[in-house]
Amino acid sequence: MTQVRPRITKAVIPAAGLGTRFLPATKATPKEMLPVVDKPAIQYVVEEAVAAGLSDVLMVTGRNKRPLEDHFDRNYELEEALTRKGDASRLARVRESSDLATMHYVRQGDPRGLGHAVLCAEPHVADQPFAVLLGDDLIDPRDPLLTRMIETSERYGGSVVALMEVPPEQIHLYGCAAVEKTGDESDIVRVTDLVEKPTAAEAPSAYAVIGRYVLDPAVFDVLKQTPPGRSGEIQLTDALRELARDDTPGGPVHGVLFDGRRYDTGDRGDYLRAIVRLACEREDLGPDFRAWLRRFVSEDMQA
């Protein structure tokens, strides 16, 4: 008999980080609210969850993160001002964020790592599988990675991680997965082991875990027993390593190999590149911006 797996409807977005790489800009502004062209980075992530069918979103926040809640709430004074001006276009854009999803919030309190942030979601998620989306990773909507991960979870059960091949000199920035092939699907692998931020010599493969997960609720019990790991924090990678073991409740762990368009807004250089790339592709901004960019590169940069 085919096992009926619970439908995934909830997304968890950890957003309690301090954003120290972007100081002083993040001294008083959450890093998730930094604009990517004209929309805060966090809105792209919520839109991705909604596009994958996850309209129940829990954001795990911390101190000084109130602007996140305000952004996804109604702003009646601003809406009224735009209505009086007859500015229907901007009014629709203002309302867009508050109409995206059913938003919930919980505070992490003590920043003890990604694993601890996920554990904070247990009362909301309960015994249902759920997705985790990290706010620093933006996935282009033309590459429906999360949808593919949900399909993989529904087929195989257990948990699913997103994997992307990176150069050896970058693998120390990520969790790294040891993998083996499964069946005829070239983009789906079985994860047999995970290592958090290994050196190039220690890395079991070139596959880095990027910021998308679909997790079995059994991960909560594992996280409760997971001691602090690298950097003294509770690492989600360590918990997933336990779930990847054979015959572990909540396993197995599969990986979706991703080679699409990803923008890492947690790095200053990649953040700037993301803005340039997305601005170039906008119908309203792209033509003029690309023309200026060509002149800048060919003329101004040569001066």
XYZ file of C-alpha atoms in Angstrom:
303
model
C 0.000 0.000 0.000
C 1.318 3.459 -0.938
C 2.058 5.564 2.107
C 0.101 8.814 2.239
C 2.458 11.580 3.321
C 1.191 14.793 4.931
C 0.939 17.738 2.564
C 3.526 20.424 3.240
C 1.892 23.792 3.896
C 4.215 25.614 6.312
C 7.425 27.526 5.768
C 9.896 28.655 8.433
C 12.225 31.578 7.751
C 15.013 32.112 10.326
C 15.667 35.858 10.504
C 17.338 36.485 13.849
C 20.891 37.084 12.611
C 22.723 40.285 13.487
C 23.954 41.050 9.967
C 27.445 41.973 11.115
C 28.892 41.694 7.595
C 26.799 44.706 6.576
C 27.618 47.057 9.445
C 27.025 49.925 9.883
C 23.975 49.631 7.585
C 22.505 46.922 9.835
C 23.104 48.737 13.113
C 19.467 49.865 13.207
C 18.014 48.102 10.144
C 17.563 44.320 9.925
C 19.755 42.863 7.181
C 16.671 41.141 5.764
C 15.193 44.580 5.044
C 18.088 45.744 2.875
C 16.634 46.474 -0.563
C 17.368 44.376 -3.618
C 16.476 46.967 -6.258
C 13.197 48.241 -4.717
C 12.050 45.328 -2.577
C 13.569 44.044 0.688
C 15.424 40.761 0.381
C 13.047 39.015 2.782
C 10.049 39.666 0.524
C 11.658 37.675 -2.296
C 11.963 34.728 0.102
C 8.334 34.910 1.237
C 7.233 35.156 -2.396
C 9.211 32.004 -3.173
C 7.484 30.109 -0.370
C 4.070 31.243 -1.562
C 4.869 30.300 -5.174
C 5.622 26.763 -3.931
C 2.214 26.565 -2.254
C 3.305 27.458 1.285
C 1.056 30.279 2.452
C 1.576 29.707 6.211
C 4.874 31.391 7.055
C 6.604 31.522 10.444
C 9.433 33.992 10.784
C 11.929 33.359 13.583
C 13.119 36.813 14.623
C 15.131 38.463 17.368
C 15.589 41.826 19.000
C 15.462 44.869 16.709
C 13.563 42.933 14.030
C 10.233 44.720 14.383
C 10.537 46.264 10.872
C 10.077 42.757 9.448
C 6.658 42.505 11.062
C 5.753 46.038 9.994
C 6.677 45.318 6.383
C 4.244 42.411 6.113
C 1.500 44.295 7.955
C -0.923 46.911 6.623
C 0.141 50.558 6.653
C -3.180 52.350 6.643
C -1.765 55.879 6.746
C 0.437 55.271 3.695
C -2.359 53.462 1.858
C -4.758 56.324 2.544
C -2.235 58.886 1.304
C -1.704 56.942 -1.933
C -5.459 56.513 -2.352
C -6.014 60.288 -2.052
C -3.346 60.875 -4.691
C -4.919 58.301 -6.998
C -1.614 56.434 -7.172
C -3.054 52.972 -7.824
C 0.242 51.464 -8.964
C 2.186 52.272 -5.774
C -0.844 51.402 -3.643
C -0.912 47.911 -5.151
C 2.811 47.479 -4.462
C 2.408 48.588 -0.843
C -0.456 46.171 -0.275
C 1.327 43.325 -2.017
C 3.532 42.413 0.941
C 0.657 42.384 3.447
C -1.479 40.163 1.206
C 1.213 37.592 0.393
C 0.748 35.005 3.139
C -0.498 34.313 6.632
C 2.455 35.514 8.673
C 3.446 34.383 12.170
C 6.392 35.431 14.322
C 8.382 33.949 17.186
C 11.510 35.340 18.827
C 14.591 33.196 19.104
C 15.763 35.175 22.108
C 19.279 33.795 22.410
C 21.026 33.410 19.027
C 22.334 29.855 19.359
C 22.569 28.865 15.721
C 20.387 27.736 12.847
C 19.474 24.474 14.555
C 18.172 26.352 17.574
C 16.219 28.744 15.327
C 14.520 25.778 13.646
C 13.751 24.291 17.056
C 11.917 27.501 17.948
C 9.406 26.616 15.221
C 8.276 23.368 16.852
C 5.160 24.746 18.613
C 3.916 26.170 15.328
C 4.878 23.273 13.045
C 3.974 20.453 15.475
C 4.134 17.041 13.774
C 3.973 18.204 10.157
C 6.786 18.306 7.587
C 7.823 21.860 6.741
C 10.172 23.929 4.619
C 12.992 26.159 5.851
C 14.151 29.078 3.719
C 17.199 31.112 4.707
C 16.826 34.806 4.012
C 20.344 35.292 2.632
C 19.705 32.964 -0.318
C 17.479 34.287 -3.091
C 16.446 31.737 -5.706
C 15.282 33.083 -9.058
C 11.551 32.404 -9.497
C 12.282 30.950 -12.929
C 14.092 28.087 -11.165
C 11.459 26.444 -8.895
C 13.904 24.711 -6.546
C 11.577 24.595 -3.545
C 8.770 23.031 -5.576
C 11.160 20.290 -6.715
C 12.258 19.696 -3.111
C 8.653 19.361 -1.949
C 7.989 16.852 -4.735
C 11.050 14.881 -3.623
C 9.908 14.877 0.004
C 6.442 13.685 -0.965
C 7.938 10.861 -3.028
C 10.691 9.622 -0.700
C 9.666 10.908 2.726
C 12.247 12.059 5.243
C 14.090 15.334 4.706
C 15.477 17.073 1.639
C 18.339 19.547 1.283
C 19.317 21.747 -1.641
C 22.812 21.060 -2.960
C 24.937 23.169 -5.269
C 28.392 22.412 -6.605
C 30.941 25.008 -5.494
C 34.705 25.451 -6.059
C 36.977 23.768 -3.464
C 38.115 27.138 -2.122
C 34.516 27.994 -1.160
C 33.393 24.737 0.453
C 34.523 25.896 3.911
C 31.669 28.419 3.843
C 28.961 25.743 3.725
C 27.748 22.450 5.037
C 28.957 19.731 2.676
C 27.202 16.477 1.737
C 28.447 13.014 0.845
C 26.005 11.639 -1.714
C 25.111 8.578 -3.768
C 22.903 8.240 -6.833
C 19.247 7.209 -6.595
C 17.300 5.756 -9.496
C 16.994 7.493 -12.844
C 16.543 11.081 -11.653
C 19.813 12.843 -12.311
C 19.033 15.747 -9.975
C 18.096 13.623 -6.930
C 20.727 12.000 -4.693
C 20.750 10.202 -1.355
C 22.720 12.039 1.327
C 24.846 9.629 3.363
C 26.820 12.104 5.477
C 27.122 15.820 6.193
C 29.998 17.948 7.461
C 29.633 21.547 8.604
C 32.100 23.954 6.959
C 34.915 21.494 6.196
C 38.287 22.383 4.736
C 38.782 21.479 1.097
C 40.778 18.414 2.209
C 38.032 17.282 4.616
C 35.104 17.835 2.240
C 33.425 14.580 1.159
C 32.279 16.168 -2.136
C 31.941 19.487 -3.935
C 28.239 19.690 -3.042
C 27.400 22.520 -0.661
C 24.136 22.748 1.255
C 22.449 26.011 0.312
C 19.636 27.729 2.182
C 16.613 25.572 1.356
C 15.403 22.562 3.368
C 12.297 20.419 3.585
C 12.341 18.756 7.002
C 10.598 15.861 8.665
C 9.292 16.858 12.128
C 11.540 14.176 13.647
C 14.309 16.761 13.296
C 12.997 18.481 16.439
C 13.759 15.527 18.705
C 17.215 15.238 17.168
C 17.910 18.944 17.609
C 16.988 18.722 21.293
C 19.782 16.183 21.716
C 22.306 17.906 19.452
C 25.169 19.521 21.388
C 26.705 22.805 20.229
C 29.013 22.208 17.295
C 31.127 24.506 15.166
C 31.225 28.097 16.510
C 29.538 26.864 19.706
C 26.136 26.848 18.002
C 23.508 24.152 17.490
C 23.994 23.216 13.855
C 21.131 22.002 11.674
C 23.763 20.144 9.627
C 24.619 17.984 12.657
C 20.969 17.039 13.169
C 20.527 16.177 9.497
C 23.616 14.023 9.698
C 21.834 11.912 12.309
C 18.698 11.684 10.158
C 20.816 10.544 7.210
C 21.853 7.379 9.018
C 20.183 4.160 7.886
C 16.899 3.279 9.620
C 16.811 6.503 11.644
C 13.256 7.718 12.371
C 12.663 10.794 10.261
C 15.114 9.694 7.571
C 16.300 9.319 4.943
C 17.833 12.570 3.694
C 17.824 13.291 -0.024
C 19.394 16.138 -1.938
C 18.180 18.094 -4.943
C 21.096 19.146 -7.134
C 20.619 22.765 -8.149
C 22.460 24.583 -10.923
C 20.070 27.486 -11.425
C 20.160 31.164 -10.562
C 20.954 31.896 -6.916
C 21.826 35.218 -5.308
C 23.694 35.240 -1.992
C 22.670 38.506 -0.353
C 24.600 37.645 2.809
C 27.875 38.539 1.078
C 28.487 42.178 0.174
C 29.907 41.457 -3.260
C 27.173 38.968 -4.163
C 24.566 41.372 -2.799
C 25.733 44.052 -5.228
C 25.873 41.565 -8.088
C 22.317 40.449 -7.299
C 21.071 44.033 -7.498
C 22.807 44.614 -10.834
C 21.562 41.348 -12.336
C 17.969 41.777 -11.202
C 17.892 45.442 -12.245
C 19.201 44.525 -15.692
C 16.380 42.011 -16.118
C 13.580 44.381 -15.089
C 11.392 45.581 -17.970
C 10.934 48.996 -16.379
C 14.584 49.540 -15.430
C 16.611 47.164 -17.567
C 16.981 48.963 -20.926
C 18.214 52.278 -19.509
C 20.263 50.622 -16.769
C 22.001 48.219 -19.169
C 22.855 51.100 -21.503
C 24.328 53.078 -18.608
C 26.224 50.003 -17.383
C 27.816 49.469 -20.789
C 28.962 53.098 -20.897
C 30.249 52.884 -17.338
C 32.286 49.757 -17.996
C 33.623 50.830 -21.404
C 34.237 54.497 -20.681
C 34.183 55.499 -17.037
C 36.128 52.443 -15.824
C 38.839 53.113 -18.408
C 39.374 56.685 -17.263
